[in-house]
PDB file of C-alpha atoms in Angstrom:
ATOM      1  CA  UNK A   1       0.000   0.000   0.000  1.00 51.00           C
ATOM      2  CA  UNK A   2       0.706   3.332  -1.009  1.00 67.00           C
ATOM      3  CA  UNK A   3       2.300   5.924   1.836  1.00 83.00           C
ATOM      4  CA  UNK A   4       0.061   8.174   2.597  1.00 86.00           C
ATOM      5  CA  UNK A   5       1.154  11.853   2.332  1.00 91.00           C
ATOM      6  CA  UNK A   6       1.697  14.678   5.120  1.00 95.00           C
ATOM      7  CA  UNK A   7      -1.319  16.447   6.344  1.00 96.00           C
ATOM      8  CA  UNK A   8      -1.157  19.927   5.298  1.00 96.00           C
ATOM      9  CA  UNK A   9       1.444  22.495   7.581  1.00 96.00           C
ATOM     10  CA  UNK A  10      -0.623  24.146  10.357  1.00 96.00           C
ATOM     11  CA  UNK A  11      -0.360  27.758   8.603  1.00 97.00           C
ATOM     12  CA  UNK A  12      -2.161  26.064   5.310  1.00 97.00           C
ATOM     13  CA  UNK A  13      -4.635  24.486   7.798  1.00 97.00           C
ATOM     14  CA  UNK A  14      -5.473  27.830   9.003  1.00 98.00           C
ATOM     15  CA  UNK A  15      -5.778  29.504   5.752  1.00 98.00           C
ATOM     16  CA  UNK A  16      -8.069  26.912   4.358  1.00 98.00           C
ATOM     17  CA  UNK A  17     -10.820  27.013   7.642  1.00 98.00           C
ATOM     18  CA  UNK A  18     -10.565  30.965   7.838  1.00 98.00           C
ATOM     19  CA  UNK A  19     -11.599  31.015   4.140  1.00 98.00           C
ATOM     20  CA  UNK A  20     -14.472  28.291   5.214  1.00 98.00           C
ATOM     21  CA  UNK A  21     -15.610  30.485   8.017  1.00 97.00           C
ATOM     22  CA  UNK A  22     -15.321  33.637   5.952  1.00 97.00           C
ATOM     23  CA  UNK A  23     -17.891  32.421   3.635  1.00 96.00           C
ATOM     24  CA  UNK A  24     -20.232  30.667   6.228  1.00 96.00           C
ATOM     25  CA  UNK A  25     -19.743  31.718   9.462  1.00 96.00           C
ATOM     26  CA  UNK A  26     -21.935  29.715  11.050  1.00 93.00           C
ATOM     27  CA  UNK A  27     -22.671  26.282   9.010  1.00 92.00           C
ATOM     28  CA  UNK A  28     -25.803  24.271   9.867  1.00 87.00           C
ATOM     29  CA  UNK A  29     -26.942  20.231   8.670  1.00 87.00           C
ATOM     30  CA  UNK A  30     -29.032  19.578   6.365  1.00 92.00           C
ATOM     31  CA  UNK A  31     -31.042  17.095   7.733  1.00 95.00           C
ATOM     32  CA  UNK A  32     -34.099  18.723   9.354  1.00 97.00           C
ATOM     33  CA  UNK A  33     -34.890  17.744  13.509  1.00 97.00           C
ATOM     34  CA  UNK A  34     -37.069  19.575  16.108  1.00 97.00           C
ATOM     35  CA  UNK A  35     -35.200  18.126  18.737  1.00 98.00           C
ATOM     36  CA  UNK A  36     -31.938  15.502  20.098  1.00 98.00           C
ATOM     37  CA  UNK A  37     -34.708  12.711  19.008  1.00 98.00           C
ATOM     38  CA  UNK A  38     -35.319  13.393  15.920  1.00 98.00           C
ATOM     39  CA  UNK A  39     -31.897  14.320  15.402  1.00 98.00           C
ATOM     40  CA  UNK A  40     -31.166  10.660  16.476  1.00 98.00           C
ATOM     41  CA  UNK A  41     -33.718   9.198  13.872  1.00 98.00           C
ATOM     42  CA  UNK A  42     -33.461  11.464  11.131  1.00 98.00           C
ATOM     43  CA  UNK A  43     -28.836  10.511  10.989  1.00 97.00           C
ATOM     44  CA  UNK A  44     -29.902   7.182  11.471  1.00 97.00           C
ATOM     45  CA  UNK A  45     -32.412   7.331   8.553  1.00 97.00           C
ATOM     46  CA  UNK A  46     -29.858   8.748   6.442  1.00 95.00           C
ATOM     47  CA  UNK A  47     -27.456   6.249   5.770  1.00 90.00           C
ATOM     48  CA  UNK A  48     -26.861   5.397   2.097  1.00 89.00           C
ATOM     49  CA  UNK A  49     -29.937   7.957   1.289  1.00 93.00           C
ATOM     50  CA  UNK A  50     -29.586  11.854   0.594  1.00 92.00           C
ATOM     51  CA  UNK A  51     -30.356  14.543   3.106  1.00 94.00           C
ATOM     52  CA  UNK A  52     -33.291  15.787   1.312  1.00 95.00           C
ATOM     53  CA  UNK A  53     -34.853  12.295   0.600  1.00 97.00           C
ATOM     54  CA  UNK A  54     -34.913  11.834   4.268  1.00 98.00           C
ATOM     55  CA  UNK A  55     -36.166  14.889   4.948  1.00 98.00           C
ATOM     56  CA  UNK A  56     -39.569  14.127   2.589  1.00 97.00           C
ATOM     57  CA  UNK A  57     -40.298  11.253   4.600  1.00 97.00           C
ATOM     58  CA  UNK A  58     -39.149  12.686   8.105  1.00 98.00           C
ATOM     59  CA  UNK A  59     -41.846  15.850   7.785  1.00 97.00           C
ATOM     60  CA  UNK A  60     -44.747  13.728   8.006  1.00 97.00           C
ATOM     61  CA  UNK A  61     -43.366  11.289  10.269  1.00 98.00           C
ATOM     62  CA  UNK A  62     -41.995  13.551  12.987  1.00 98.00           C
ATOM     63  CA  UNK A  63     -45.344  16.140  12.552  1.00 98.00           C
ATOM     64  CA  UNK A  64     -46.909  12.419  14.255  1.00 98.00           C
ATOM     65  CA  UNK A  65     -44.043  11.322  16.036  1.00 98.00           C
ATOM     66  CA  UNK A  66     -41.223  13.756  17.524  1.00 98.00           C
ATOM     67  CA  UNK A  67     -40.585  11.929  20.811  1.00 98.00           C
ATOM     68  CA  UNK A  68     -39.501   7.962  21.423  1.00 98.00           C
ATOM     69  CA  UNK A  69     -43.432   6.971  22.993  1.00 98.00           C
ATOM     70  CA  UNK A  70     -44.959   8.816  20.556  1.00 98.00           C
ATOM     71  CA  UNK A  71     -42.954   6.542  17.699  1.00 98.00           C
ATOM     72  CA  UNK A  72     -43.606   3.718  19.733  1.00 98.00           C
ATOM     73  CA  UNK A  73     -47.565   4.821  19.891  1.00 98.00           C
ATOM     74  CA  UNK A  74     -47.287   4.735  15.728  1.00 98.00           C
ATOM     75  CA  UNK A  75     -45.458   1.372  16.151  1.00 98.00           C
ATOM     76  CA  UNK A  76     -43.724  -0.755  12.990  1.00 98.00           C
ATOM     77  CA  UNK A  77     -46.672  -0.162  10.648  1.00 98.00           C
ATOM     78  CA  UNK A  78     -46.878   3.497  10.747  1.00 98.00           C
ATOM     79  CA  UNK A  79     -43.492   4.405  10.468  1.00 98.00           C
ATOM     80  CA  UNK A  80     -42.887   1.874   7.525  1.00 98.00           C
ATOM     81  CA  UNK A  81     -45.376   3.442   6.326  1.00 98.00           C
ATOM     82  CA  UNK A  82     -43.619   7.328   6.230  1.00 98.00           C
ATOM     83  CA  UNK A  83     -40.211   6.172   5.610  1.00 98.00           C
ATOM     84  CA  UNK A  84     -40.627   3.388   2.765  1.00 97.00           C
ATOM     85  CA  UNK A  85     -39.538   6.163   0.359  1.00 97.00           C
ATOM     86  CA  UNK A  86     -35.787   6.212   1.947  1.00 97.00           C
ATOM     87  CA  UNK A  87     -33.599   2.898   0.990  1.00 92.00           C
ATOM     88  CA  UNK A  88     -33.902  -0.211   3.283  1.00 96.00           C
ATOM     89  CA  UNK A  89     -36.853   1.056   4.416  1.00 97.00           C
ATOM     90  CA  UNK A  90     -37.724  -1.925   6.135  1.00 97.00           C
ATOM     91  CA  UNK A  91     -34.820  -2.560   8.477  1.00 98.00           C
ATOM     92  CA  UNK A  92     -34.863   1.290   9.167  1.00 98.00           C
ATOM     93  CA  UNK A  93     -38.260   1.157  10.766  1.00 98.00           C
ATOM     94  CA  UNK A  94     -37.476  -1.637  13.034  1.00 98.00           C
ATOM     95  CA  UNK A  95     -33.889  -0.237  14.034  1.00 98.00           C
ATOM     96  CA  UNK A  96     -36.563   3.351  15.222  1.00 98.00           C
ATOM     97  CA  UNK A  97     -38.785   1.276  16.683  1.00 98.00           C
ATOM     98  CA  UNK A  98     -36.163  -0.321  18.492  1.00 98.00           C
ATOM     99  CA  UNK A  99     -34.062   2.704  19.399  1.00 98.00           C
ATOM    100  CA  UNK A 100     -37.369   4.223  20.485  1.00 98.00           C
ATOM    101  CA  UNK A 101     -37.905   1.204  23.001  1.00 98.00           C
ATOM    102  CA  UNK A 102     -34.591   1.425  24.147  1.00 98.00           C
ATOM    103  CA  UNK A 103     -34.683   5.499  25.128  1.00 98.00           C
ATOM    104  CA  UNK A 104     -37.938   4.863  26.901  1.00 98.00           C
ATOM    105  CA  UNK A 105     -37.199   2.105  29.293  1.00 98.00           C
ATOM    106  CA  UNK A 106     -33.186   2.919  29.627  1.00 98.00           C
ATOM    107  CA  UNK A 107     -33.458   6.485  29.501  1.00 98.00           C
ATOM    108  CA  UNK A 108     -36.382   7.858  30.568  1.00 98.00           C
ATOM    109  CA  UNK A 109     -37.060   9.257  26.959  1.00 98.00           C
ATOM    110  CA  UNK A 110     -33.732  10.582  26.714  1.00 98.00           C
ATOM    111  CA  UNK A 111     -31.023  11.182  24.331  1.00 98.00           C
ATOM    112  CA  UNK A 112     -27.645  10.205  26.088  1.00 97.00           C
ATOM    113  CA  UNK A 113     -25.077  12.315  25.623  1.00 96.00           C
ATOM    114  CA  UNK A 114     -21.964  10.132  25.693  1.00 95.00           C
ATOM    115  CA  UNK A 115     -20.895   8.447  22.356  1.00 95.00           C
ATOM    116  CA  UNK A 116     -20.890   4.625  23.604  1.00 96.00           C
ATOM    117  CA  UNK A 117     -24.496   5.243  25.139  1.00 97.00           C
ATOM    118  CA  UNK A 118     -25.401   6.180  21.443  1.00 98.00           C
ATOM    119  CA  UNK A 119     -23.461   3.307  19.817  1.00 97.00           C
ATOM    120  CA  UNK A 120     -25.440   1.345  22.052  1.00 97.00           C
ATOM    121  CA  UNK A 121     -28.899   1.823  20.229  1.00 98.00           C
ATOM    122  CA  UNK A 122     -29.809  -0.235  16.857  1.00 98.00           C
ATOM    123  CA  UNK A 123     -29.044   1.687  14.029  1.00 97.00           C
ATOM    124  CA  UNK A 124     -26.856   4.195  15.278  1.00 97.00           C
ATOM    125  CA  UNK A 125     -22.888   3.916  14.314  1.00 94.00           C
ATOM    126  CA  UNK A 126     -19.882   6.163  15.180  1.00 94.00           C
ATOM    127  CA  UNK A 127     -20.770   8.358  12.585  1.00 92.00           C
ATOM    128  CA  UNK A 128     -24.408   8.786  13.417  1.00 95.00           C
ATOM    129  CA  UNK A 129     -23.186   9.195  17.106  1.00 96.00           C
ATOM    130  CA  UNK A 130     -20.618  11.822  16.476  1.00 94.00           C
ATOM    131  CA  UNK A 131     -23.298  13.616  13.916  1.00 94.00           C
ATOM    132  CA  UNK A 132     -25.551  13.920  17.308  1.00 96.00           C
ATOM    133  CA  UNK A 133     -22.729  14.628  19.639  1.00 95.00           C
ATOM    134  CA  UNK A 134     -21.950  17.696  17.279  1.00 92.00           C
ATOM    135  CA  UNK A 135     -25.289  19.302  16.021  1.00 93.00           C
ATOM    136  CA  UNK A 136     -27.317  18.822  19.261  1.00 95.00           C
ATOM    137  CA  UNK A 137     -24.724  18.597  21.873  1.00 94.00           C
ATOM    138  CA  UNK A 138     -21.947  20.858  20.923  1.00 89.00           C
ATOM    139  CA  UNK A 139     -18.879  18.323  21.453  1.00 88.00           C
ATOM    140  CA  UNK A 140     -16.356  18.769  18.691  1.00 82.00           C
ATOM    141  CA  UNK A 141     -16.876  15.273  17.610  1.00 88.00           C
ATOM    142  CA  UNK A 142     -15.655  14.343  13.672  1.00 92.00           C
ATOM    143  CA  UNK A 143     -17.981  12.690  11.764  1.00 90.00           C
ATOM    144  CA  UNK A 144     -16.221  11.059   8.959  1.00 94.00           C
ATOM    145  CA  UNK A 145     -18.569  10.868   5.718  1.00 92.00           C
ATOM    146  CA  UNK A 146     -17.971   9.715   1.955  1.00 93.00           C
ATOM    147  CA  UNK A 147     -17.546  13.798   1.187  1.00 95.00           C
ATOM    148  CA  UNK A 148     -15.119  14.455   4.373  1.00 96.00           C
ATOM    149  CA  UNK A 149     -13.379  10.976   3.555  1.00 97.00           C
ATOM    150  CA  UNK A 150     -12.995  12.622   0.105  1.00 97.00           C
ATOM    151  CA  UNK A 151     -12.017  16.044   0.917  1.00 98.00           C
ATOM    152  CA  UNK A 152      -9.891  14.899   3.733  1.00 98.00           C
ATOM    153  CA  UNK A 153      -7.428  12.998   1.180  1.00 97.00           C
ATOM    154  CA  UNK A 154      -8.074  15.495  -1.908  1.00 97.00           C
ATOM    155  CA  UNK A 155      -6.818  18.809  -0.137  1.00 97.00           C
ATOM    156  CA  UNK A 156      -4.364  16.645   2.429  1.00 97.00           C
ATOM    157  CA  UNK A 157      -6.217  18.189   5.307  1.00 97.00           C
ATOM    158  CA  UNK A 158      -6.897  15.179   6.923  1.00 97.00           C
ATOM    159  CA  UNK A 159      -5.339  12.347   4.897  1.00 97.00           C
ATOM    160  CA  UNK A 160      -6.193   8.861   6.147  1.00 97.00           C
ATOM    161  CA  UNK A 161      -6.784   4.722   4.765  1.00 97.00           C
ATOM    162  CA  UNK A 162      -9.950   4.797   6.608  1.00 96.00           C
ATOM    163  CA  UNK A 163     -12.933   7.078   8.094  1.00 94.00           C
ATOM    164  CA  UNK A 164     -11.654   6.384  11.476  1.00 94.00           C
ATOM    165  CA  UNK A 165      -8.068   7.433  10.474  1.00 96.00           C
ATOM    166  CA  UNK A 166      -9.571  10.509   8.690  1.00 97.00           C
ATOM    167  CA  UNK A 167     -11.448  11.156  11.460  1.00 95.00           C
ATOM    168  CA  UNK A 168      -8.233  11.043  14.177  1.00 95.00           C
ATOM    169  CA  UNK A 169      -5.947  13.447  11.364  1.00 97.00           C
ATOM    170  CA  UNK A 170      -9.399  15.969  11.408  1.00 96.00           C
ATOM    171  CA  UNK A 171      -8.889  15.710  15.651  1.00 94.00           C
ATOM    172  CA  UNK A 172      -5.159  16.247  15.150  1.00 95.00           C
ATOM    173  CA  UNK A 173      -4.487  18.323  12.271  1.00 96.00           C
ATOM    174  CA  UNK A 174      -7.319  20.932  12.309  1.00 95.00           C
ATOM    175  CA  UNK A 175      -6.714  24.041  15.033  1.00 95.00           C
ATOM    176  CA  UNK A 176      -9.275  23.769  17.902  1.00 93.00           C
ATOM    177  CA  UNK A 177     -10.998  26.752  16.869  1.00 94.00           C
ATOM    178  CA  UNK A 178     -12.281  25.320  14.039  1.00 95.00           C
ATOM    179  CA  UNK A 179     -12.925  22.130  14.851  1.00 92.00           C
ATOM    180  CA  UNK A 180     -16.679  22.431  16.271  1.00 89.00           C
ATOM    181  CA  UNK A 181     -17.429  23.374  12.373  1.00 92.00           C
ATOM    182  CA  UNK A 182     -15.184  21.572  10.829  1.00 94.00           C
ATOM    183  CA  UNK A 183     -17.488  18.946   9.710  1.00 92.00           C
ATOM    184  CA  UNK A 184     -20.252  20.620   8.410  1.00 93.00           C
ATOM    185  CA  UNK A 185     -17.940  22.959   6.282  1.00 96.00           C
ATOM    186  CA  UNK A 186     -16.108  19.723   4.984  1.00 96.00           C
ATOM    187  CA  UNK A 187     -19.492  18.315   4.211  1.00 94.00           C
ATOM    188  CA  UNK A 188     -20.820  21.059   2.704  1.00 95.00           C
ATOM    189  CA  UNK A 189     -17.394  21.378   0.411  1.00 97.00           C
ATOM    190  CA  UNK A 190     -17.263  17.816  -0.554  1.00 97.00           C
ATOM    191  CA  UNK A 191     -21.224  18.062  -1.639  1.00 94.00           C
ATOM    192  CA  UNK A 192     -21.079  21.147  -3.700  1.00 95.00           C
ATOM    193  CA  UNK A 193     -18.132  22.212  -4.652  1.00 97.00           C
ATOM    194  CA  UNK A 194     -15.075  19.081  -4.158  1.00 98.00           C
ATOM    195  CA  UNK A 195     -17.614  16.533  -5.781  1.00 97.00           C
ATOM    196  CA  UNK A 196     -16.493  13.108  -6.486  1.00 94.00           C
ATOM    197  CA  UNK A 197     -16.375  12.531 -10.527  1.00 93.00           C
ATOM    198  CA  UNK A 198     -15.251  15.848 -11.362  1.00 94.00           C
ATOM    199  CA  UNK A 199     -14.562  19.240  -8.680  1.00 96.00           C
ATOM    200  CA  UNK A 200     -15.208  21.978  -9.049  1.00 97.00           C
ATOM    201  CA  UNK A 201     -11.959  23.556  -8.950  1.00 97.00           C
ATOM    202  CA  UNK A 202     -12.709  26.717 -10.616  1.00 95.00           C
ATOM    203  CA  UNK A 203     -15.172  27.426  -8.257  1.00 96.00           C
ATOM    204  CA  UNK A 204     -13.095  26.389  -5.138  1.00 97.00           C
ATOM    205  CA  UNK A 205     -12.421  29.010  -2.254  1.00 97.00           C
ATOM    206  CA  UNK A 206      -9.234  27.008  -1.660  1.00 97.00           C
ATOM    207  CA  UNK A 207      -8.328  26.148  -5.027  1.00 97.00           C
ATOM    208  CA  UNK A 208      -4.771  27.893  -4.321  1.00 96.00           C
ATOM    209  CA  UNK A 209      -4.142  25.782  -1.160  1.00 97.00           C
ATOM    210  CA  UNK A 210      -5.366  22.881  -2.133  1.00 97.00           C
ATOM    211  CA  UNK A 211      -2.310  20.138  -3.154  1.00 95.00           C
ATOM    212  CA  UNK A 212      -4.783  18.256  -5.481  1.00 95.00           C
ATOM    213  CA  UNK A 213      -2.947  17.354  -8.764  1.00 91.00           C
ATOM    214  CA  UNK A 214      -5.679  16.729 -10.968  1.00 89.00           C
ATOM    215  CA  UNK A 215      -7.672  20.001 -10.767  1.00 85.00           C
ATOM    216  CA  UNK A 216     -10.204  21.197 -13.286  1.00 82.00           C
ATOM    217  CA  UNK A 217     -10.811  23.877 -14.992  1.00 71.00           C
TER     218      UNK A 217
END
């Protein structure tokens, strides 16, 4: 396997999130919630499905259901019934029943706030869990998506084999007054602009930092 190259110098690091925060100061998800809960269900619905996919089926679900008893209330039936727009549909709706189940009797209706606590409930993986951690309860948590995995290697910001290694050079390499926005502007960068097939490089706010060899026009 190939070496993987240096993460960026610290001065190029801080160039690159300055220009991020210059042109969105304060970045926000996608994914629509009205509270930790549906924060919880919504990530969880998301996985290999797009933000606003999820976000058709979630407004009709969580105008009925916007609390674990109240999902339970709807039980399997009813919330197969909002979601079976979003892929695997099926084993969605039992992993938010299940969830649901779990917050009720474990924690009084509760989202936990510690990252193995969320691990813990069907459905919901590191990345999910950090997603949470971040949006709803402000810990600078990294989580590590197809467009951060990309961006992270492209621009040599957070170069890494995996999304857990990505994820530890994002904790390491990015300054700490970044960091608690560090994911959504990666996100947002990788989706719009740093796409997969072919950049936008022309377009790019970093285009001059960036180390990427094969930029487009």
């Amino acid at each position: 396997m190939a070496k993987l190259p240096a993460p960026l110098p610290y001065a190029a690091q801080r160039a690159i999130f300055e220009r991020f925060r210059e042109g969105e100061p304060e970045p926000v998800g996608e994914l629509e919630h009205v509270n930790a809960y549906t924060l919880v269900v919504a990530v969880a619905l998301s996985a290999q499905a797009t933000d606003a996919g999820v976000n058709k089926a979630t407004r009709t679900l969580f105008a009925v259901a916007d609390t674990p008893e109240k999902m339970l209330e709807l039980g399997l039936e009813g919330v197969t019934e909002h979601i079976k727009s979003i892929g695997l549909y099926r084993n969605k709706a039992k992993n938010v029943i299940a969830l649901s189940r779990i917050l009720v009797e474990e924690y009084n209706g509760q989202v936990p706030s510690s990252r193995a606590a969320l691990q813990s409930l069907p459905g919901v993986g590191r990345k999910t869990a950090n997603v949470v951690l971040q949006m709803w309860f402000g810990h600078p948590a990294q989580a590590v998506d197809t467009h951060i995995f990309r961006v992270g290697n492209r621009t040599r910001i957070a170069p890494g084999k995996d999304v857990d290694a990505v994820e530890r050079a994002i904790e390491d390499n990015v300054p700490v007054e970044y960091q608690s926005h560090s994911h959504h502007w990666l996100i947002l960068h990788g989706r719009y602009i740093c796409v997969a097939r072919k950049p936008k490089c022309g377009a790019c706010p970093i285009a001059d930092l960036c180390p990427y060899e094969e930029k487009t026009e």
